[in-house]
Coordinates of C-alpha atoms in Angstrom, one line a residue:
M235 CA -77.8 84.5 161.4
G236 CA -74.8 82.4 160.9
K237 CA -76.6 80.4 158.2
K238 CA -77.7 83.5 156.4
S239 CA -74.3 85.1 156.4
S240 CA -72.8 81.9 154.9
S241 CA -75.4 81.8 152.2
S242 CA -74.9 85.4 151.3
S243 CA -71.1 84.8 151.1
S244 CA -71.7 81.8 148.8
S245 CA -74.0 83.8 146.6
S246 CA -71.5 86.5 146.3
D247 CA -68.9 83.9 145.2
S248 CA -71.2 82.6 142.6
D249 CA -71.8 86.1 141.3
E250 CA -68.1 86.7 141.0
K251 CA -67.6 83.4 139.1
A252 CA -70.4 84.4 136.8
Q253 CA -68.9 87.8 136.1
A254 CA -65.4 86.4 135.3
P255 CA -64.6 86.1 131.6
K256 CA -65.2 82.7 130.1
G257 CA -62.2 80.5 129.8
E258 CA -59.8 82.9 131.6
V259 CA -57.4 81.1 133.8
Q260 CA -56.9 82.9 137.1
P261 CA -53.2 82.9 138.1
K262 CA -52.1 81.7 141.4
G263 CA -51.3 84.2 144.1
V264 CA -53.7 86.8 142.8
E265 CA -56.8 87.4 145.0
T266 CA -60.2 87.8 143.4
N267 CA -62.6 90.6 144.4
A268 CA -64.6 88.0 146.4
D269 CA -61.5 86.9 148.3
Q270 CA -60.8 90.6 149.1
R271 CA -64.3 91.0 150.4
R272 CA -64.0 87.9 152.4
G273 CA -60.6 89.0 153.9
G274 CA -60.2 92.0 156.0
D275 CA -61.6 93.0 159.4
G276 CA -62.7 89.9 161.2
G277 CA -65.1 88.5 158.5
Q278 CA -66.8 91.8 158.1
G279 CA -65.3 92.4 154.7
G280 CA -68.4 91.1 152.9
R281 CA -70.0 94.5 153.2
Q282 CA -66.8 96.5 152.4
R283 CA -66.2 97.9 148.9
V284 CA -63.0 99.2 147.3
D285 CA -63.1 102.9 146.6
S286 CA -62.1 103.3 143.0
S287 CA -61.6 107.0 143.4
R288 CA -58.7 106.8 145.7
P289 CA -55.2 107.0 144.1
E290 CA -53.1 103.8 143.5
V291 CA -50.2 103.3 145.8
K292 CA -46.8 101.9 144.7
G293 CA -47.5 98.5 146.1
E294 CA -50.6 98.1 144.1
T295 CA -48.8 99.0 140.9
D296 CA -46.1 96.4 141.6
D297 CA -48.8 93.9 142.2
I298 CA -50.5 94.6 138.9
E299 CA -47.1 94.4 137.1
A300 CA -46.4 91.1 138.8
Y301 CA -49.9 89.9 137.9
K302 CA -49.2 90.6 134.2
K303 CA -45.9 88.8 134.2
R304 CA -47.5 85.7 135.9
K305 CA -50.4 85.9 133.5
I306 CA -48.1 85.6 130.5
A307 CA -45.9 82.9 132.1
D308 CA -49.0 80.8 133.0
L309 CA -50.4 81.2 129.5
E310 CA -47.1 80.1 128.0
A311 CA -46.8 77.2 130.4
L312 CA -50.1 75.8 129.1
G313 CA -48.4 75.3 125.7
R314 CA -49.9 75.0 122.2
A315 CA -52.3 72.1 123.0
G316 CA -54.2 73.6 125.9
G317 CA -55.1 76.7 127.8
V318 CA -57.1 79.7 126.7
Y319 CA -56.7 81.2 123.2
I320 CA -55.4 84.8 123.4
P321 CA -55.8 86.9 120.3
P322 CA -52.5 88.1 118.9
F323 CA -53.2 91.8 119.5
K324 CA -53.9 91.1 123.2
L325 CA -50.7 89.0 123.5
A326 CA -48.7 91.7 121.9
R327 CA -50.2 94.3 124.2
L328 CA -49.2 92.2 127.2
Q329 CA -45.7 91.9 125.9
E330 CA -45.4 95.6 125.3
E331 CA -46.4 96.3 128.9
I332 CA -43.4 94.4 130.1
E333 CA -40.8 97.0 130.8
D334 CA -37.8 94.8 131.5
K335 CA -36.6 93.5 128.2
T336 CA -34.2 91.0 129.8
S337 CA -36.6 89.4 132.3
P338 CA -37.3 85.7 132.1
E339 CA -40.9 86.4 130.9
Y340 CA -39.6 88.5 128.0
Q341 CA -37.0 85.8 127.2
R342 CA -39.7 83.2 127.0
Q343 CA -41.7 85.4 124.7
T344 CA -38.8 86.0 122.3
W345 CA -38.1 82.2 122.4
E346 CA -41.6 81.4 121.3
A347 CA -41.5 84.1 118.6
L348 CA -38.1 82.6 117.4
R349 CA -39.6 79.1 117.3
K350 CA -42.6 80.2 115.3
S351 CA -40.5 82.3 112.9
I352 CA -38.0 79.5 112.2
N353 CA -40.8 76.9 111.7
G354 CA -42.6 79.2 109.3
L355 CA -39.4 79.9 107.3
V356 CA -38.4 76.3 107.1
N357 CA -41.8 75.1 106.0
K358 CA -42.0 77.8 103.3
V359 CA -38.6 77.1 101.7
N360 CA -38.4 75.9 98.1
T361 CA -36.1 76.3 95.1
G362 CA -37.5 79.6 94.0
N363 CA -37.4 81.5 97.3
I364 CA -34.5 79.9 99.1
K365 CA -32.2 82.9 98.6
N366 CA -34.7 85.3 100.1
L367 CA -35.5 83.0 103.0
V368 CA -31.8 82.5 103.8
E369 CA -31.5 86.3 104.4
E370 CA -34.6 86.2 106.7
L371 CA -33.2 83.2 108.6
F372 CA -29.9 85.1 109.3
Q373 CA -32.0 87.9 110.8
E374 CA -33.2 85.4 113.5
N375 CA -30.9 84.4 116.3
L376 CA -29.7 81.0 115.0
V377 CA -27.0 80.7 117.7
R378 CA -29.6 80.7 120.4
G379 CA -32.2 78.8 118.3
R380 CA -29.9 76.3 116.6
G381 CA -31.7 73.5 118.3
L382 CA -35.1 74.8 117.1
F383 CA -33.8 75.3 113.6
V384 CA -32.3 71.7 113.4
R385 CA -35.5 70.2 114.8
A386 CA -37.6 72.1 112.3
L387 CA -35.4 70.9 109.5
V388 CA -35.5 67.3 110.5
R389 CA -39.2 67.3 110.9
A390 CA -39.8 69.1 107.6
Q391 CA -37.5 66.7 105.8
M392 CA -39.2 63.7 107.3
A393 CA -42.6 65.0 106.3
S394 CA -41.5 66.0 102.8
P395 CA -38.6 63.9 101.5
G396 CA -39.1 65.2 98.0
F397 CA -37.7 68.6 99.2
T398 CA -34.6 67.0 100.8
H399 CA -32.3 68.6 98.2
V400 CA -33.7 72.1 99.1
F401 CA -33.2 71.5 102.8
A402 CA -29.7 70.3 102.2
A403 CA -28.9 73.5 100.2
L404 CA -30.3 75.6 103.0
V405 CA -28.1 73.7 105.5
A406 CA -25.1 74.3 103.2
V407 CA -25.6 78.0 103.2
I408 CA -26.1 78.2 107.0
N409 CA -23.2 75.9 107.6
S410 CA -20.8 78.1 105.6
K411 CA -21.5 80.9 108.1
L412 CA -22.4 78.9 111.3
P413 CA -20.6 75.6 111.2
E414 CA -21.9 74.6 114.6
V415 CA -25.4 74.4 113.2
G416 CA -24.3 72.1 110.4
D417 CA -22.5 69.9 112.9
L418 CA -25.5 69.6 115.1
L419 CA -27.8 68.7 112.2
I420 CA -25.4 65.9 111.1
R421 CA -25.2 64.5 114.6
R422 CA -29.0 64.4 115.0
V423 CA -29.5 62.8 111.5
I424 CA -27.0 60.2 112.3
L425 CA -28.7 59.4 115.6
Q426 CA -32.0 59.3 113.9
F427 CA -30.6 56.8 111.3
R428 CA -29.1 54.6 114.1
R429 CA -32.4 54.4 116.0
A430 CA -34.4 53.7 112.8
Y431 CA -31.9 51.1 111.6
K432 CA -32.1 49.2 114.9
R433 CA -35.9 49.3 114.9
N434 CA -36.0 48.2 111.2
D435 CA -38.0 51.3 110.4
K436 CA -37.6 51.4 106.7
I437 CA -39.4 54.7 106.2
V438 CA -37.4 56.7 108.7
T439 CA -34.2 55.0 107.6
T440 CA -34.8 55.9 104.0
A441 CA -35.6 59.5 104.8
A442 CA -32.5 59.9 107.0
I443 CA -30.0 58.5 104.5
K444 CA -31.6 60.6 101.8
F445 CA -30.9 63.7 103.9
M446 CA -27.3 62.5 104.5
A447 CA -26.8 61.8 100.8
H448 CA -27.7 65.4 99.9
L449 CA -25.5 66.7 102.7
V450 CA -22.7 64.8 101.0
N451 CA -23.6 66.2 97.7
Q452 CA -23.5 69.7 99.2
K453 CA -20.1 68.9 100.8
V454 CA -21.5 69.6 104.3
V455 CA -20.3 66.2 105.4
S456 CA -17.4 64.1 104.1
E457 CA -18.0 61.4 101.5
L458 CA -16.5 58.8 104.0
L459 CA -19.8 58.9 105.8
A460 CA -21.6 57.9 102.6
L461 CA -19.2 55.0 102.1
H462 CA -19.6 53.9 105.7
I463 CA -23.4 53.9 105.4
A464 CA -23.4 51.9 102.1
T465 CA -21.0 49.4 103.6
L466 CA -23.2 49.0 106.7
L467 CA -26.3 48.5 104.6
L468 CA -24.6 45.8 102.4
E469 CA -23.0 44.0 105.4
R470 CA -26.1 42.0 106.2
V471 CA -27.9 41.5 102.9
T472 CA -31.7 41.6 103.1
D473 CA -34.3 42.8 100.6
D474 CA -35.0 45.9 102.6
S475 CA -31.3 46.8 103.1
I476 CA -30.6 46.4 99.4
E477 CA -33.5 48.6 98.5
V478 CA -32.5 51.3 101.0
C479 CA -28.9 51.2 99.8
V480 CA -29.9 51.4 96.1
A481 CA -32.0 54.5 96.9
F482 CA -29.0 55.9 98.8
M483 CA -26.6 55.3 95.9
Q484 CA -28.9 56.8 93.4
E485 CA -28.8 60.1 95.3
V486 CA -25.1 60.1 96.2
G487 CA -23.6 58.0 93.4
L488 CA -22.5 60.9 91.2
A489 CA -20.8 62.8 94.1
L490 CA -19.1 59.6 95.2
Q491 CA -17.7 59.0 91.7
E492 CA -16.1 62.5 91.8
L493 CA -14.9 62.5 95.4
S494 CA -14.0 58.8 95.9
G495 CA -13.9 56.9 92.7
A496 CA -12.3 53.8 94.3
G497 CA -14.9 53.7 97.1
S498 CA -17.7 54.0 94.6
L499 CA -16.3 51.2 92.4
A500 CA -16.1 48.9 95.5
I501 CA -19.7 49.6 96.4
F502 CA -20.9 48.8 92.8
E503 CA -18.7 45.7 92.7
R504 CA -20.5 44.5 95.9
F505 CA -23.8 45.1 94.2
R506 CA -22.6 43.0 91.3
N507 CA -21.6 40.1 93.5
I508 CA -25.0 40.2 95.3
L509 CA -26.7 40.1 91.9
H510 CA -24.7 37.1 90.8
E511 CA -25.3 35.2 94.0
G512 CA -29.0 35.4 93.4
E513 CA -30.0 35.0 97.0
I514 CA -32.4 38.0 97.0
D515 CA -35.9 38.4 95.7
R516 CA -36.3 38.8 91.9
R517 CA -37.9 42.2 92.4
V518 CA -34.8 43.4 94.3
Q519 CA -32.6 42.1 91.6
Y520 CA -34.5 44.3 89.1
V521 CA -33.9 47.2 91.5
I522 CA -30.1 46.6 91.4
E523 CA -30.2 46.3 87.6
G524 CA -32.0 49.7 87.6
L525 CA -29.2 51.2 89.6
F526 CA -26.6 49.9 87.2
E527 CA -28.6 51.4 84.4
V528 CA -28.6 54.8 86.2
R529 CA -24.9 54.5 86.6
R530 CA -24.5 53.7 82.9
K531 CA -26.3 56.9 82.0
K532 CA -23.9 58.8 84.3
F533 CA -26.7 59.6 86.9
A534 CA -28.4 61.9 84.3
D535 CA -31.7 61.8 86.3
Y536 CA -30.0 62.2 89.7
P537 CA -27.7 65.3 89.6
A538 CA -25.6 65.8 92.7
V539 CA -26.5 69.5 93.0
V540 CA -28.9 71.3 90.6
E541 CA -27.8 74.7 89.3
E542 CA -30.5 76.6 91.3
L543 CA -29.3 75.1 94.6
D544 CA -25.5 75.6 94.0
L545 CA -25.4 78.5 96.4
V546 CA -22.1 78.1 98.2
A547 CA -18.7 78.8 96.6
E548 CA -16.2 76.0 96.8
E549 CA -13.8 78.1 98.9
D550 CA -16.6 78.9 101.5
Q551 CA -17.7 75.2 101.9
I552 CA -17.0 73.7 105.3
T553 CA -17.0 69.9 105.4
H554 CA -17.4 68.0 108.6
E555 CA -15.8 64.7 109.4
V556 CA -18.1 62.5 111.5
D557 CA -17.9 58.8 112.3
L558 CA -21.1 56.9 111.8
L559 CA -20.6 54.6 114.7
D560 CA -19.0 57.0 117.1
E561 CA -20.5 56.3 120.6
N562 CA -19.8 59.9 121.8
I563 CA -22.2 61.5 119.3
K564 CA -24.9 63.4 121.2
G565 CA -27.9 65.2 119.9
D566 CA -28.0 68.0 122.5
E567 CA -31.7 67.8 122.7
I568 CA -31.6 70.0 125.8
I569 CA -31.1 73.1 123.7
N570 CA -34.6 72.6 122.2
I571 CA -36.1 73.7 125.5
F572 CA -36.3 77.2 126.8
K573 CA -34.1 78.0 129.7
A574 CA -33.9 81.5 131.2
I575 CA -30.4 83.0 131.6
P576 CA -29.2 85.9 133.6
P577 CA -30.3 89.3 132.2
E578 CA -26.7 90.5 131.7
Q579 CA -25.8 87.4 129.7
Y580 CA -29.0 87.6 127.7
A581 CA -28.3 91.3 126.7
G582 CA -24.7 90.4 125.8
D583 CA -25.8 87.5 123.7
E584 CA -28.3 89.5 121.8
A585 CA -25.8 92.3 121.1
K586 CA -23.3 89.7 119.8
W587 CA -25.8 88.1 117.5
K588 CA -26.7 91.5 116.1
L589 CA -23.1 92.0 115.1
I590 CA -22.8 88.5 113.7
S591 CA -26.0 88.9 111.7
A592 CA -25.0 92.3 110.4
E593 CA -21.6 90.9 109.3
I594 CA -23.2 88.0 107.5
L595 CA -25.8 90.1 105.7
G596 CA -23.4 92.9 105.0
I597 CA -25.3 95.5 106.9
E598 CA -23.3 98.5 108.1
Q599 CA -23.8 99.4 111.7
D600 CA -24.6 103.0 112.5
D601 CA -22.8 103.9 115.7
D602 CA -24.2 107.4 116.2
G603 CA -27.8 108.0 115.5
S604 CA -27.3 111.8 115.6
G605 CA -27.2 114.0 112.5
S606 CA -30.0 115.5 110.4
S607 CA -31.8 113.6 107.7
D608 CA -30.6 116.2 105.1
D609 CA -27.0 115.5 105.9
S610 CA -27.5 111.7 105.6
D611 CA -29.3 112.2 102.3
D612 CA -26.4 114.3 101.0
E613 CA -23.9 111.8 102.2
E614 CA -25.8 109.0 100.5
T615 CA -26.0 111.0 97.3
A616 CA -22.3 111.7 97.4
A617 CA -21.5 108.1 98.1
A618 CA -23.6 107.0 95.2
D619 CA -21.8 109.5 92.9
A620 CA -18.5 108.3 94.1
R621 CA -19.4 104.6 93.5
A622 CA -20.6 105.5 90.0
Q623 CA -17.3 107.2 89.3
Q624 CA -15.2 104.6 91.0
K625 CA -13.5 102.1 88.7
I626 CA -13.1 98.7 90.1
L627 CA -9.8 97.0 89.3
D628 CA -10.0 93.3 89.3
F629 CA -6.5 92.0 90.1
T630 CA -7.8 88.5 90.5
E631 CA -8.5 88.3 86.8
Q632 CA -11.7 86.5 87.5
D633 CA -13.2 87.7 84.2
L634 CA -10.2 86.2 82.3
V635 CA -10.6 82.9 84.2
N636 CA -14.3 82.8 83.3
L637 CA -13.5 83.5 79.6
R638 CA -11.0 80.7 79.5
R639 CA -13.4 78.3 81.2
S640 CA -16.1 79.2 78.6
I641 CA -13.7 78.7 75.7
Y642 CA -12.5 75.4 77.0
L643 CA -16.1 74.2 77.5
V644 CA -17.0 75.3 74.0
I645 CA -14.0 73.5 72.5
M646 CA -14.4 70.2 74.4
S647 CA -18.2 70.0 73.9
S648 CA -18.2 70.5 70.2
V649 CA -18.4 67.5 67.8
H650 CA -17.3 69.2 64.6
F651 CA -14.7 72.0 64.1
E652 CA -17.1 74.2 62.3
E653 CA -19.6 73.9 65.1
C654 CA -16.8 74.9 67.6
V655 CA -15.8 77.9 65.5
H656 CA -19.4 79.1 65.3
K657 CA -19.7 78.8 69.1
I658 CA -16.4 80.7 69.7
L659 CA -17.6 83.5 67.4
K660 CA -20.9 83.7 69.3
L661 CA -19.0 84.3 72.6
N662 CA -18.4 87.9 71.4
I663 CA -14.8 87.9 72.5
A664 CA -13.6 91.4 73.1
E665 CA -10.9 92.9 71.0
G666 CA -7.5 92.0 72.3
Q667 CA -8.7 88.7 73.9
E668 CA -8.3 86.6 70.8
K669 CA -5.0 85.5 72.3
E670 CA -6.9 83.5 74.9
V671 CA -8.6 81.5 72.1
C672 CA -5.3 80.8 70.4
T673 CA -3.6 79.7 73.6
M674 CA -6.5 77.5 74.6
L675 CA -6.5 75.7 71.2
I676 CA -2.7 75.1 71.4
D677 CA -3.0 73.8 75.0
C678 CA -5.9 71.5 74.2
C679 CA -4.0 70.1 71.2
A680 CA -0.9 69.6 73.3
M681 CA -2.8 67.7 76.0
E682 CA -3.9 65.0 73.5
K683 CA -2.1 61.6 73.5
M684 CA -1.9 61.8 69.7
F685 CA -2.2 64.8 67.3
N686 CA -5.9 65.6 66.7
R687 CA -6.5 67.6 63.5
F688 CA -9.7 68.9 65.1
F689 CA -7.9 71.7 66.9
A690 CA -5.7 72.6 63.9
L691 CA -8.8 72.9 61.7
Q692 CA -10.4 75.3 64.1
A693 CA -7.2 77.5 64.1
E694 CA -7.1 77.4 60.3
R695 CA -10.7 78.6 60.0
L696 CA -10.2 81.3 62.6
C697 CA -7.1 82.6 60.8
R698 CA -9.1 82.8 57.6
L699 CA -12.0 84.6 59.2
N700 CA -10.2 87.2 61.3
P701 CA -6.6 88.6 60.7
A702 CA -6.4 89.2 64.5
Y703 CA -6.2 85.4 65.1
Q704 CA -3.5 85.1 62.5
E705 CA -1.4 87.7 64.2
N706 CA -1.9 86.0 67.6
F707 CA -1.0 82.6 66.2
L708 CA 2.3 84.1 64.8
E709 CA 3.0 85.5 68.3
A710 CA 2.1 82.1 69.8
F711 CA 4.6 80.3 67.5
E712 CA 7.4 82.6 68.7
V713 CA 6.5 81.9 72.3
Q714 CA 6.3 78.2 71.8
F715 CA 9.6 78.0 69.9
N716 CA 11.4 80.0 72.6
T717 CA 10.0 77.8 75.4
V718 CA 9.9 74.5 73.6
H719 CA 12.6 73.1 75.9
R720 CA 9.9 73.1 78.7
L721 CA 7.6 70.7 76.9
E722 CA 7.4 67.0 77.0
T723 CA 8.2 65.1 73.8
N724 CA 4.5 64.2 73.1
K725 CA 3.3 67.8 73.6
L726 CA 6.2 69.0 71.4
R727 CA 5.2 66.8 68.6
N728 CA 1.5 67.8 68.8
I729 CA 2.4 71.5 68.7
G730 CA 4.8 71.0 65.8
K731 CA 2.1 69.2 63.7
F732 CA -0.4 71.9 64.7
F733 CA 1.7 74.7 63.2
S734 CA 2.8 72.6 60.2
H735 CA -0.9 72.3 59.4
L736 CA -1.3 76.0 59.5
L737 CA 1.7 76.4 57.2
Y738 CA 0.8 73.9 54.5
T739 CA -2.8 75.2 54.4
D740 CA -1.4 78.7 54.1
A741 CA -3.4 79.9 57.1
L742 CA -0.1 81.4 58.4
P743 CA 2.5 83.1 56.3
W744 CA 6.0 81.7 56.0
S745 CA 7.4 84.8 57.6
L746 CA 7.3 83.0 60.9
M747 CA 10.4 81.0 59.7
H748 CA 12.6 84.0 60.3
Q749 CA 12.6 83.1 64.0
I750 CA 14.4 79.8 63.3
R751 CA 18.2 79.8 63.0
I752 CA 19.8 76.4 62.7
T753 CA 23.2 76.5 64.2
E754 CA 24.9 74.5 66.9
E755 CA 24.8 77.4 69.3
T756 CA 21.2 78.6 68.7
T757 CA 19.4 75.3 68.8
T758 CA 18.7 72.7 71.5
S759 CA 17.7 69.1 71.3
S760 CA 14.0 70.1 71.8
S761 CA 14.0 72.8 69.2
R762 CA 15.7 70.4 66.7
I763 CA 12.9 67.9 67.3
F764 CA 10.3 70.7 66.9
I765 CA 11.8 71.8 63.5
K766 CA 12.1 68.2 62.4
V767 CA 8.4 67.5 63.1
I768 CA 7.4 70.6 61.2
F769 CA 9.4 69.9 58.1
Q770 CA 8.7 66.2 58.0
E771 CA 4.9 66.9 58.3
L772 CA 5.3 69.5 55.4
S773 CA 7.1 67.0 53.2
E774 CA 4.4 64.4 54.0
Q775 CA 1.5 66.7 53.1
W776 CA 3.1 68.5 50.1
G777 CA 5.7 66.2 48.9
V778 CA 9.4 67.0 48.7
K779 CA 9.2 68.6 45.3
K780 CA 6.6 71.2 46.3
L781 CA 8.4 71.8 49.6
V782 CA 11.7 72.5 47.7
A783 CA 9.8 74.8 45.3
R784 CA 8.4 76.8 48.3
L785 CA 11.8 77.1 49.9
K786 CA 13.3 78.4 46.6
D787 CA 10.6 81.1 46.2
E788 CA 12.5 84.3 45.6
E789 CA 10.0 86.4 47.5
Q790 CA 10.4 84.3 50.6
Q791 CA 14.2 84.0 50.7
Q792 CA 14.6 86.7 53.3
F793 CA 12.7 84.5 55.8
F794 CA 14.9 81.4 55.2
T795 CA 18.3 82.9 56.0
G796 CA 18.2 81.3 59.4
L797 CA 17.2 77.9 58.1
F798 CA 20.0 77.7 55.6
P799 CA 22.8 80.0 57.1
R800 CA 25.6 81.0 54.7
D801 CA 27.6 83.2 57.1
H802 CA 30.2 80.6 58.1
P803 CA 31.3 77.2 56.7
K804 CA 30.8 75.7 60.2
N805 CA 27.1 76.7 60.3
I806 CA 26.6 75.6 56.7
R807 CA 27.9 72.2 57.4
F808 CA 25.7 71.9 60.6
A809 CA 22.6 72.8 58.6
I810 CA 23.4 70.4 55.8
N811 CA 24.1 67.6 58.3
Y812 CA 20.9 68.4 60.2
F813 CA 18.6 68.2 57.2
T814 CA 20.4 65.1 55.9
A815 CA 19.9 63.4 59.3
I816 CA 16.1 64.0 59.3
G817 CA 15.8 62.6 55.8
L818 CA 15.4 65.9 54.0
G819 CA 18.9 66.3 52.6
V820 CA 17.4 67.3 49.2
L821 CA 16.5 70.7 50.7
T822 CA 20.2 71.5 51.1
E823 CA 21.3 71.1 47.5
D824 CA 21.7 74.8 47.0
L825 CA 23.5 75.0 50.3
R826 CA 25.9 72.2 49.3
S827 CA 26.7 73.9 46.0
Y828 CA 27.2 77.1 47.8
L829 CA 29.5 75.4 50.2
E830 CA 31.4 73.8 47.3
Q831 CA 31.7 77.1 45.5
A832 CA 32.8 78.7 48.7
Q833 CA 35.4 76.0 49.3
S834 CA 36.6 76.2 45.7
Q835 CA 36.8 80.0 45.9
Q836 CA 38.6 79.6 49.1
A837 CA 41.0 77.1 47.6
A838 CA 41.6 79.3 44.6
A839 CA 42.2 82.3 46.8
G840 CA 44.6 80.2 48.8
R841 CA 46.4 79.1 45.7
A842 CA 46.6 82.7 44.4
Q843 CA 47.9 83.8 47.7
A844 CA 50.5 81.1 47.7
A845 CA 51.5 81.9 44.2
E846 CA 51.8 85.6 45.1
E847 CA 53.8 84.7 48.1
S848 CA 56.2 82.5 46.0
S849 CA 56.6 85.1 43.2
S850 CA 57.4 87.7 45.8
E851 CA 60.0 85.4 47.3
S852 CA 61.6 84.7 43.9
S853 CA 61.8 88.4 43.0
S854 CA 63.4 89.1 46.3
S855 CA 66.0 86.4 45.8
S856 CA 66.9 87.7 42.3
D857 CA 67.4 91.1 43.6
S858 CA 69.8 89.8 46.2
D859 CA 71.8 87.9 43.6
S860 CA 72.2 91.0 41.4
S861 CA 73.4 93.1 44.3
D862 CA 76.0 90.4 45.1
S863 CA 77.3 90.4 41.5
D864 CA 77.6 94.2 41.5
D865 CA 79.6 94.1 44.7
S866 CA 82.0 91.5 43.3
S867 CA 82.6 93.6 40.1
D868 CA 83.3 96.7 42.1
S869 CA 85.8 94.8 44.2
S870 CA 87.6 93.5 41.1
D871 CA 87.9 96.9 39.6
T872 CA 89.4 98.2 42.8
D873 CA 92.0 95.5 42.8
D874 CA 93.0 96.2 39.2
S875 CA 93.5 99.9 39.9
D876 CA 95.6 99.0 42.9
D877 CA 97.8 96.7 40.8
S878 CA 98.4 99.3 38.1
S879 CA 99.4 101.9 40.7
D880 CA 101.9 99.6 42.1
S881 CA 103.5 98.8 38.8
S882 CA 104.0 102.4 38.0

């Protein structure tokens, strides 16, 4: 009997194994039906059956819930390489059945979903979809999964070095919002470079320094790191180190020239010395010569940042300072591994990330979910109408800055003045903004070391094509003359020749001369130099005879009253002495004759006044003499009458 019972129990075990689904891993701690039959009342459980009609008690429900959790945990513990395949729908169903959204099992599930999502997004990124993928990445918890994100980036870059510039652009965007992610990536890439350099692993070293080169181009890391890497590679000269350094300088050379010209020059000088020493292989010498050819072409084939990947504004860029040989650099590999945290902390971290993600993506959080859909629709409609009617006032004048930049680029990129004028007219400058073109032409002309007629020819052509430019250049002349004391001598001369060109080509009317008044009180040393440059340039282009004829034009005399003042002899003498000192005394002949006439008239008037005064004095003296004679005669007559009276 004993043998028979044992055989029956073994047969029942085999039946249970046969009925179990294939490949399903039975979790520990959960009894099978066979175990339940074997357990129980003193070995008699083989004949007992569970009544399925009886209601489940609370303990059994808890056991089933615990079984589900252990099932998921065991499946995840098996990893990607082993275990039983579970269809996605079944895995999702198991996840939904977990009621506690902060339990360790649920945390592990979200961790795996985060890892898969990050890997998928990083592997899909390219130049065309990077903007969209960045938004999707910011929807994932990059604070919790920063280790996963950095690991995925490093692996993807190592597998596809041709997309390094795309990965660097992605890092630049993430780094502008989450600097700790960029710092972690830099530290891990540096450690990867160190290990590969010590092992003489050329492939990994080349990939690592290419990544760092593009991080320098995107200003995620300081250019000092690039200089340190180049110096380290050129410290012990070998064929491989030279090749790696050449590849590095091709990628980062343009950025180094802009950010650290002296450092870039020192690196290329070191290459030149190595080339002259001739201790390296001929093939490597050709590689160095190729680098110098790339430099001669100004890195035309190796731009620092292509336009499609220039995604971060300069004011938003965050640049990290990291020492290449710092012994305290750590890769924090531990954060790549899942670690359950207390439920309260997990819930708080998730809530914080939702706020951060919403702030980055510009999503407004809706605090109260109440309210009818009709009300929300009405509010959205009203908000849309308000936005449509709202007028945005740009106090930053960004549009004006962009216009000035466009004008400057057009002016400086043109070979001939006619080409430049054509490009300026194609800019479709709005009415009232012609002043910006005039100001930019004057500023560009002033910045030259010597006067360049290129800018004056553009101004002349614009004045002839559009009267608005002529009016703005007249206003610009007034502004320049009133503020000429602020300019350096070289700028002052260039601007003076600029306006003299517009005068002798008749692009500007001579009415602008009414702003000039040559007196000792109204001029400064700078304004006198400015006027001298204008008139000397006019006499050189026209000749003195034509200049004199223009200044004697009867129709223009009203504009020259300040040039040749006649209000006071002091001012007349000052103007005569000024033009004589600059070698144009012939212009003051009329003024000299006027001064002589004025002086002669003044002398004649003085003589007439003196004669009048002398005649008045003589008449007064004669009158006094006649009165004295009358008095004497009267007195004699009185004496005679007295004598006759006495004799009688």
